[in-house]
Short mmCIF file of C-alpha atoms in Angstrom, two decimals:
data_model
loop_
_atom_site.label_atom_id
_atom_site.label_comp_id
_atom_site.label_asym_id
_atom_site.label_seq_id
_atom_site.Cartn_x
_atom_site.Cartn_y
_atom_site.Cartn_z
CA MET A 156 -266.19 98.92 45.55
CA ASN A 157 -265.06 103.12 46.98
CA ARG A 158 -265.78 105.82 45.16
CA ASN A 159 -264.16 109.49 46.48
CA LEU A 160 -267.03 111.02 48.47
CA THR A 161 -267.96 114.24 48.74
CA ILE A 162 -269.53 115.82 51.92
CA ASP A 163 -271.90 117.86 51.84
CA ARG A 164 -273.37 118.17 55.65
CA PRO A 165 -271.27 118.94 58.84
CA THR A 166 -269.57 115.11 59.74
CA PHE A 167 -267.54 114.05 62.68
CA VAL A 168 -265.73 110.98 62.02
CA THR A 169 -261.95 110.74 62.10
CA HIS A 170 -261.64 107.52 62.37
CA LEU A 171 -262.26 103.13 63.05
CA GLU A 172 -260.48 101.39 65.98
CA CYS A 173 -260.30 97.97 66.23
CA SER A 174 -262.08 97.10 69.32
CA LEU A 175 -259.57 94.88 70.42
CA THR A 176 -256.51 96.00 69.96
CA GLY A 177 -257.27 99.62 69.07
CA GLU A 178 -255.33 99.91 65.93
CA ARG A 179 -256.59 102.78 64.42
CA TYR A 180 -257.80 102.17 60.73
CA GLU A 181 -258.29 104.78 57.70
CA ALA A 182 -262.78 106.69 57.68
CA ASP A 183 -264.82 106.70 54.17
CA ARG A 184 -262.87 102.75 52.93
CA LEU A 185 -264.12 100.28 52.65
CA HIS A 186 -263.46 97.64 56.02
CA GLY A 187 -264.94 94.50 57.39
CA LEU A 188 -263.13 92.89 60.15
CA SER A 189 -259.84 93.99 61.43
CA ARG A 190 -256.31 92.52 60.91
CA ALA A 191 -257.43 91.03 64.40
CA GLY A 192 -260.61 89.77 63.27
CA ARG A 193 -262.98 92.08 66.03
CA PRO A 194 -265.34 94.89 65.19
CA LEU A 195 -264.07 98.16 64.38
CA LEU A 196 -265.13 101.28 65.88
CA VAL A 197 -265.99 104.75 64.19
CA ARG A 198 -265.01 107.34 66.43
CA TYR A 199 -265.83 110.37 66.21
CA ASP A 200 -264.13 114.53 67.28
CA LEU A 201 -266.59 114.69 69.79
CA GLU A 202 -265.35 118.25 71.01
CA ALA A 203 -266.22 119.61 67.80
CA VAL A 204 -269.59 117.90 68.47
CA LYS A 205 -270.38 119.71 71.35
CA ALA A 206 -269.06 122.60 69.54
CA ALA A 207 -271.39 122.04 67.08
CA LEU A 208 -275.33 120.64 68.57
CA SER A 209 -276.47 121.44 71.98
CA ARG A 210 -279.54 119.65 73.82
CA ASP A 211 -282.23 122.68 73.24
CA THR A 212 -280.96 122.31 69.22
CA LEU A 213 -281.30 118.34 69.62
CA GLY A 214 -284.75 118.84 71.51
CA ALA A 215 -286.24 120.87 68.01
CA ARG A 216 -285.31 118.67 65.88
CA GLU A 217 -288.26 115.69 64.22
CA THR A 218 -287.50 112.61 66.97
CA ASP A 219 -286.66 110.24 64.04
CA MET A 220 -283.52 108.36 64.49
CA TRP A 221 -281.49 110.38 61.78
CA ARG A 222 -281.75 113.59 64.68
CA TRP A 223 -278.38 112.38 65.62
CA ARG A 224 -276.66 113.16 62.41
CA GLU A 225 -273.72 114.51 64.11
CA LEU A 226 -273.41 111.27 65.84
CA LEU A 227 -274.23 109.04 62.71
CA PRO A 228 -271.05 107.60 60.08
CA VAL A 229 -273.58 109.05 57.04
CA ARG A 230 -271.49 111.86 55.16
CA ARG A 231 -273.42 112.32 51.72
CA THR A 232 -277.01 113.47 52.66
CA GLY A 233 -278.44 112.20 49.13
CA ASN A 234 -277.05 108.94 50.99
CA ILE A 235 -279.15 108.38 53.87
CA VAL A 236 -281.50 106.13 53.59
CA SER A 237 -285.37 105.71 55.36
CA LEU A 238 -288.43 104.42 55.45
CA GLY A 239 -289.64 105.93 58.69
CA GLU A 240 -287.35 105.11 61.53
CA ILE A 241 -289.26 106.87 64.62
CA GLU A 242 -288.47 106.95 67.68
CA THR A 243 -289.65 104.15 69.84
CA PRO A 244 -291.57 104.64 72.69
CA LEU A 245 -291.30 103.08 76.10
CA ILE A 246 -294.49 100.87 77.41
CA PRO A 247 -295.72 100.04 81.14
CA ILE A 248 -296.78 96.87 81.84
CA PRO A 249 -296.95 96.92 85.73
CA ARG A 250 -299.30 93.87 86.09
CA ALA A 251 -297.07 91.57 83.79
CA ALA A 252 -293.57 92.99 85.63
CA GLY A 253 -295.33 93.83 89.11
CA SER A 254 -293.99 96.99 89.25
CA PRO A 255 -295.50 100.44 87.60
CA ASN A 256 -291.44 101.16 87.28
CA VAL A 257 -290.90 98.97 84.47
CA LEU A 258 -290.82 100.70 80.39
CA VAL A 259 -290.80 98.23 77.09
CA LYS A 260 -288.60 99.89 74.61
CA ASP A 261 -290.96 98.73 72.35
CA GLU A 262 -288.99 98.35 68.82
CA GLY A 263 -291.73 96.41 66.90
CA ARG A 264 -292.72 99.69 65.93
CA LEU A 265 -290.15 100.66 63.87
CA PRO A 266 -289.86 99.79 59.56
CA THR A 267 -289.43 95.83 59.07
CA GLY A 268 -291.25 95.51 62.33
CA SER A 269 -287.69 95.28 64.57
CA PHE A 270 -284.75 97.08 65.66
CA LYS A 271 -283.00 95.13 63.04
CA ALA A 272 -284.31 98.32 60.77
CA ARG A 273 -281.72 100.39 63.47
CA GLY A 274 -278.47 98.40 62.44
CA LEU A 275 -279.09 98.17 58.60
CA VAL A 276 -280.78 101.38 58.15
CA MET A 277 -277.19 102.91 59.08
CA ALA A 278 -274.94 100.09 57.57
CA VAL A 279 -276.86 100.49 53.97
CA ALA A 280 -276.96 104.19 53.36
CA MET A 281 -272.68 103.31 54.41
CA ALA A 282 -272.67 100.43 52.00
CA LYS A 283 -274.07 102.79 49.38
CA GLU A 284 -271.97 105.54 50.21
CA LEU A 285 -269.17 103.29 49.47
CA GLY A 286 -270.06 101.98 46.61
CA VAL A 287 -271.14 98.62 47.80
CA THR A 288 -273.10 96.55 44.78
CA ARG A 289 -273.80 93.58 46.14
CA ILE A 290 -274.85 92.16 49.83
CA ALA A 291 -274.63 88.18 51.58
CA MET A 292 -276.26 88.53 55.52
CA PRO A 293 -277.13 85.28 56.79
CA THR A 294 -279.99 85.76 59.10
CA ASN A 295 -282.38 84.05 61.98
CA GLY A 296 -285.07 85.83 60.52
CA ASN A 297 -285.35 90.09 61.42
CA ALA A 298 -281.94 91.10 60.31
CA GLY A 299 -282.52 89.57 56.50
CA ALA A 300 -285.82 91.60 56.76
CA ALA A 301 -284.33 94.74 57.20
CA LEU A 302 -281.30 94.25 54.68
CA ALA A 303 -283.92 93.26 51.78
CA ALA A 304 -285.89 96.16 52.81
CA TYR A 305 -283.39 99.26 52.56
CA ALA A 306 -280.89 97.61 50.62
CA THR A 307 -283.75 97.31 48.02
CA ARG A 308 -284.68 100.96 48.15
CA VAL A 309 -281.03 101.46 47.04
CA GLY A 310 -280.75 99.98 44.52
CA ILE A 311 -278.00 96.74 46.55
CA GLU A 312 -278.12 93.57 44.96
CA THR A 313 -279.06 91.28 48.20
CA ILE A 314 -278.75 87.40 49.13
CA VAL A 315 -279.41 85.88 52.55
CA PHE A 316 -278.55 82.57 54.34
CA CYS A 317 -281.17 81.70 56.63
CA PRO A 318 -281.60 78.60 59.16
CA GLU A 319 -284.28 76.23 58.14
CA ASP A 320 -286.62 76.58 60.45
CA THR A 321 -286.35 80.65 59.91
CA PRO A 322 -290.04 81.41 60.80
CA GLU A 323 -291.97 80.98 57.69
CA VAL A 324 -293.03 85.07 57.69
CA ASN A 325 -289.92 86.11 57.77
CA VAL A 326 -288.73 84.10 54.71
CA ARG A 327 -291.08 85.20 52.44
CA GLU A 328 -290.89 89.57 53.90
CA ILE A 329 -286.99 88.62 53.05
CA ALA A 330 -288.54 87.37 49.38
CA MET A 331 -291.20 89.85 48.84
CA GLN A 332 -288.99 92.99 49.87
CA GLY A 333 -285.97 92.11 47.43
CA ALA A 334 -283.94 89.21 48.34
CA ARG A 335 -282.70 85.78 46.85
CA VAL A 336 -282.84 83.66 50.52
CA TRP A 337 -281.45 80.12 50.59
CA ARG A 338 -282.73 78.43 53.90
CA VAL A 339 -279.90 76.51 54.75
CA ASN A 340 -280.25 72.63 57.31
CA GLY A 341 -277.96 74.66 59.74
CA LEU A 342 -277.75 77.56 61.70
CA ILE A 343 -277.11 80.60 62.00
CA ASP A 344 -272.87 80.08 61.82
CA ASP A 345 -273.85 77.94 59.55
CA CYS A 346 -275.28 80.20 57.02
CA GLY A 347 -272.49 82.63 58.22
CA ALA A 348 -269.56 80.82 56.63
CA ILE A 349 -271.50 80.56 53.39
CA VAL A 350 -271.68 83.74 53.46
CA GLY A 351 -267.59 84.23 54.57
CA LYS A 352 -266.85 81.75 52.02
CA GLY A 353 -268.53 83.55 49.43
CA ALA A 354 -266.59 87.45 50.02
CA ALA A 355 -263.17 85.71 50.65
CA GLU A 356 -263.87 84.72 46.54
CA GLY A 357 -264.93 88.12 45.88
CA ARG A 358 -268.30 87.09 45.39
CA TRP A 359 -269.94 89.78 47.51
CA PHE A 360 -269.57 92.27 50.58
CA ASP A 361 -270.14 90.55 53.83
CA PHE A 362 -272.75 92.09 56.40
CA SER A 363 -272.55 89.66 58.96
CA THR A 364 -273.50 91.29 62.55
CA LEU A 365 -270.03 93.22 63.43
CA LYS A 366 -268.16 92.19 60.05
CA GLU A 367 -268.75 95.88 59.00
CA PRO A 368 -268.44 98.31 61.41
CA TYR A 369 -271.87 100.78 60.85
CA ARG A 370 -274.34 98.56 62.30
CA ILE A 371 -273.13 99.56 65.48
CA GLU A 372 -273.61 103.26 65.18
CA GLY A 373 -277.16 102.20 63.81
CA LYS A 374 -278.05 100.03 67.18
CA LYS A 375 -276.38 103.33 69.13
CA THR A 376 -279.69 105.72 68.73
CA MET A 377 -281.54 103.02 70.93
CA GLY A 378 -278.82 104.44 73.97
CA LEU A 379 -278.96 107.62 72.15
CA GLU A 380 -282.62 108.34 73.08
CA LEU A 381 -283.23 106.47 75.82
CA ALA A 382 -280.71 108.87 77.74
CA ALA A 383 -283.32 111.85 75.37
CA GLN A 384 -286.14 110.18 76.96
CA PHE A 385 -285.13 109.47 80.79
CA GLY A 386 -284.36 113.86 80.59
CA TRP A 387 -280.79 112.62 80.72
CA GLU A 388 -280.48 110.76 83.67
CA LEU A 389 -280.40 106.78 82.25
CA PRO A 390 -282.19 103.93 84.17
CA ASP A 391 -281.04 101.51 86.42
CA ALA A 392 -280.85 98.78 84.56
CA ILE A 393 -281.62 97.77 81.14
CA PHE A 394 -282.37 93.88 79.72
CA TYR A 395 -281.52 93.26 76.59
CA PRO A 396 -282.33 90.38 74.52
CA THR A 397 -278.29 89.13 73.73
CA GLY A 398 -277.63 87.12 70.05
CA GLY A 399 -274.77 88.89 68.74
CA GLY A 400 -275.27 90.98 70.99
CA THR A 401 -274.79 94.85 68.61
CA GLY A 402 -277.01 97.13 70.49
CA LEU A 403 -276.03 96.24 73.83
CA ILE A 404 -272.14 96.59 72.58
CA GLY A 405 -273.64 100.59 70.83
CA MET A 406 -275.49 101.22 73.28
CA TRP A 407 -272.63 101.29 75.79
CA LYS A 408 -271.01 103.11 72.78
CA ALA A 409 -273.74 105.28 72.68
CA PHE A 410 -273.73 106.46 76.47
CA ASP A 411 -269.83 107.42 76.75
CA GLU A 412 -270.23 109.49 73.63
CA LEU A 413 -272.85 111.47 75.79
CA GLU A 414 -270.64 111.27 78.60
CA ALA A 415 -268.13 112.93 76.42
CA LEU A 416 -270.94 115.55 75.53
CA GLY A 417 -271.29 116.40 78.65
CA TRP A 418 -274.98 115.27 78.31
CA ILE A 419 -275.40 112.44 81.02
CA GLY A 420 -272.81 112.05 83.86
CA ALA A 421 -270.99 109.14 84.93
CA LYS A 422 -274.15 106.75 86.09
CA ARG A 423 -274.62 104.19 83.97
CA PRO A 424 -277.80 101.39 83.67
CA ARG A 425 -276.51 97.36 84.72
CA MET A 426 -276.76 95.88 81.75
CA TYR A 427 -278.47 92.49 81.72
CA ALA A 428 -277.51 90.35 78.83
CA VAL A 429 -280.42 88.11 78.05
CA GLN A 430 -280.24 85.13 76.58
CA ALA A 431 -282.45 81.23 75.82
CA SER A 432 -281.44 79.00 78.22
CA GLY A 433 -281.15 76.38 75.73
CA CYS A 434 -278.46 78.80 73.74
CA ALA A 435 -276.34 80.99 76.52
CA PRO A 436 -272.91 81.32 74.92
CA ILE A 437 -272.39 84.20 76.72
CA VAL A 438 -274.38 83.37 80.34
CA ARG A 439 -271.33 80.47 80.77
CA ALA A 440 -268.55 82.76 79.47
CA PHE A 441 -269.90 85.49 82.29
CA GLU A 442 -270.53 82.64 84.62
CA GLU A 443 -266.68 81.32 84.40
CA GLY A 444 -265.13 84.62 84.50
CA VAL A 445 -263.00 84.54 80.86
CA GLU A 446 -263.71 87.32 77.82
CA HIS A 447 -264.37 85.24 74.83
CA ALA A 448 -268.06 82.58 74.74
CA GLU A 449 -267.09 79.23 72.62
CA ARG A 450 -269.36 77.75 70.23
CA TRP A 451 -272.74 76.57 71.70
CA GLU A 452 -273.67 73.34 70.49
CA ASP A 453 -277.18 72.19 69.93
CA ALA A 454 -278.75 75.30 70.07
CA HIS A 455 -282.14 75.52 70.52
CA THR A 456 -284.54 78.07 72.00
CA VAL A 457 -288.32 79.43 70.98
CA ALA A 458 -285.85 82.58 70.76
CA ALA A 459 -285.02 82.20 67.54
CA GLY A 460 -283.22 85.96 67.36
CA ILE A 461 -280.80 85.25 70.42
CA ARG A 462 -280.44 81.68 69.03
CA VAL A 463 -276.83 82.50 68.11
CA PRO A 464 -274.31 79.50 68.39
CA ARG A 465 -271.41 82.54 68.43
CA ALA A 466 -270.95 86.01 68.76
CA VAL A 467 -268.00 87.86 67.35
CA GLY A 468 -268.28 90.22 69.46
CA ASP A 469 -268.22 88.55 72.82
CA PHE A 470 -265.79 90.08 74.46
CA LEU A 471 -267.52 93.58 73.70
CA ILE A 472 -270.42 92.22 75.12
CA LEU A 473 -268.99 90.78 78.43
CA ARG A 474 -266.70 94.38 78.95
CA ALA A 475 -269.85 96.04 78.79
CA VAL A 476 -272.19 93.57 81.11
CA ARG A 477 -268.89 93.52 83.86
CA ALA A 478 -268.56 97.17 83.85
CA SER A 479 -272.09 98.09 84.15
CA GLY A 480 -272.29 95.46 87.56
CA GLY A 481 -275.14 93.54 85.43
CA LYS A 482 -275.02 90.20 84.63
CA ALA A 483 -275.87 87.31 81.58
CA LEU A 484 -278.42 85.91 82.65
CA GLY A 485 -280.70 82.82 80.74
CA VAL A 486 -283.80 82.10 80.93
CA GLY A 487 -285.77 79.40 79.76
CA ASP A 488 -288.36 78.35 76.87
CA PRO A 489 -291.55 78.12 79.51
CA ALA A 490 -290.57 81.14 81.19
CA ILE A 491 -290.47 82.95 78.51
CA LEU A 492 -293.91 81.92 76.10
CA GLN A 493 -295.47 82.47 79.59
CA ALA A 494 -293.78 85.79 80.16
CA VAL A 495 -295.42 86.66 76.65
CA ASP A 496 -298.68 85.40 77.30
CA ASP A 497 -298.29 88.03 80.82
CA ALA A 498 -297.28 90.63 79.23
CA ALA A 499 -300.33 90.17 76.53
CA ARG A 500 -303.46 89.06 78.78
CA LYS A 501 -302.54 91.73 81.80
CA ASP A 502 -301.42 95.01 80.40
CA GLY A 503 -302.50 94.26 76.56
CA LEU A 504 -298.95 94.35 74.43
CA LEU A 505 -297.36 91.71 72.24
CA LEU A 506 -294.37 90.94 72.86
CA CYS A 507 -291.71 88.70 70.57
CA PRO A 508 -290.19 85.20 72.06
CA GLU A 509 -287.00 87.25 72.17
CA GLY A 510 -288.82 90.54 74.20
CA GLY A 511 -290.83 87.86 76.27
CA ALA A 512 -286.90 86.80 77.18
CA THR A 513 -286.17 89.81 79.01
CA LEU A 514 -289.82 90.06 81.22
CA ALA A 515 -288.99 86.81 82.49
CA ALA A 516 -285.55 87.45 83.14
CA TYR A 517 -286.38 90.44 84.91
CA ARG A 518 -288.89 88.83 87.03
CA GLU A 519 -285.57 85.99 88.11
CA ALA A 520 -283.87 88.68 88.89
CA VAL A 521 -286.47 90.73 91.49
CA ARG A 522 -287.41 87.58 92.49
CA THR A 523 -283.27 86.70 93.55
CA GLY A 524 -282.79 90.08 94.65
CA GLU A 525 -280.19 91.29 91.87
CA VAL A 526 -282.81 93.98 91.27
CA ASP A 527 -285.44 96.33 93.14
CA GLU A 528 -288.87 96.46 92.10
CA ASP A 529 -288.43 100.00 93.05
CA GLU A 530 -285.72 100.95 90.40
CA ARG A 531 -285.97 102.44 87.28
CA VAL A 532 -285.72 99.08 84.71
CA VAL A 533 -285.65 99.47 80.40
CA LEU A 534 -286.91 96.26 78.58
CA PHE A 535 -286.62 95.83 75.32
CA ASN A 536 -289.14 93.69 72.98
CA CYS A 537 -287.31 93.69 69.85
CA ALA A 538 -290.09 92.62 67.22
CA THR A 539 -293.68 93.15 66.59
CA GLY A 540 -295.23 90.19 68.49
CA LEU A 541 -296.76 89.52 64.92
CA LYS A 542 -294.05 87.74 63.33
CA TYR A 543 -294.68 85.20 65.87
CA PRO A 544 -297.03 82.05 66.32
CA MET A 545 -299.47 82.90 68.84
CA PRO A 546 -301.98 80.58 69.89
CA ALA A 547 -305.67 79.47 68.34
CA ALA A 548 -309.05 81.11 68.93
CA PRO A 549 -311.23 78.29 67.54
CA ARG A 550 -314.52 79.64 69.11
CA THR A 551 -317.63 79.93 66.69
CA LEU A 552 -320.91 81.57 66.64
CA ASP A 553 -323.74 80.12 64.92
CA ARG A 554 -325.65 83.92 64.09
CA HIS A 555 -328.95 81.33 63.09
CA ALA A 556 -329.02 78.94 66.27
CA PRO A 557 -330.29 80.47 69.49
CA ILE A 558 -327.26 82.72 71.27
CA ASP A 559 -326.64 81.63 74.64
CA PHE A 560 -325.77 85.12 75.83
CA GLU A 561 -324.91 83.82 79.52
CA LEU A 562 -322.53 81.41 77.84
CA LEU A 563 -320.64 84.66 75.44
#
């Protein structure tokens, strides 16, 4: 699957590194997990980036995801794939949050309607660069949709496996965007086991969360954007819906890289990994003080995107949360649904359930004194609420009958 690369733009990747052991791996080769069975992290010559790129130069560019190209791994311009990855806005929700200092980073504005576009556009671009022709991946919905869209755009064959209760809209959009999608009678890690078996037999390349190195690099652009949007001083706290945790890991990596460039200082936001109480392996591991999370049995929640019983990057999530002075927080489905309802009715912003989980967690953190209402806080809404079920609106009006305008 590998081929020689022709470099036709400035690139600063030096090597890949095992996130557990620090073992080095050669760049420009196709890799999955490290020999220790853990995610690989892309490393850059940040001194060279610092010499080549200034904040002023960056500020003059279009505010899309690819403005950060010196801190991204794609070497050949011809391998960049895009469906229009914009910088997502920060939206205040003062009524629902009870504070003017709370902003929602609305990732639902991205292609395919979710933040999965960030990670999958980068992973697919690198798969193209490294000669991959067939990909398989497990998904709870939105990641499969993003993979299908980008892989189809570059002509990579794609097979997606999802739990049988995956929302119908997700299954259909995956199929409509060119992937072969299969419903599986199990959870996402059961789907992942099928993908892993096929990969071991050489049938496809395994695109499971963190089992290839480049989804982190796409997701880290959330942290790069936040720094720029906040004038190069980070917020006090970030609430992030955490299943596989790629985005939280990626943002933490982004902050380190920005500090090395001299663009931000040493201050970090407190990172809050938000899970549903019906599937909270990271919360349990955090509370027990351990570095690896045991599988969560009988996982269930309305927030399907964070229904991940076991995360291969569990220790990276927990390290970032602890190093930041944050916490892993669990919230129940009733609180999630109430938060979604409140944001829509009070502030006009339609959150997905996973985004609702971050608002519910923020409210609880304020109640317990974990977070002060005066602090600058960012909540991540990871997908458009338009993909999710909404309450019925059954009222009708007969235009031929007398109209009671007072009742209207």
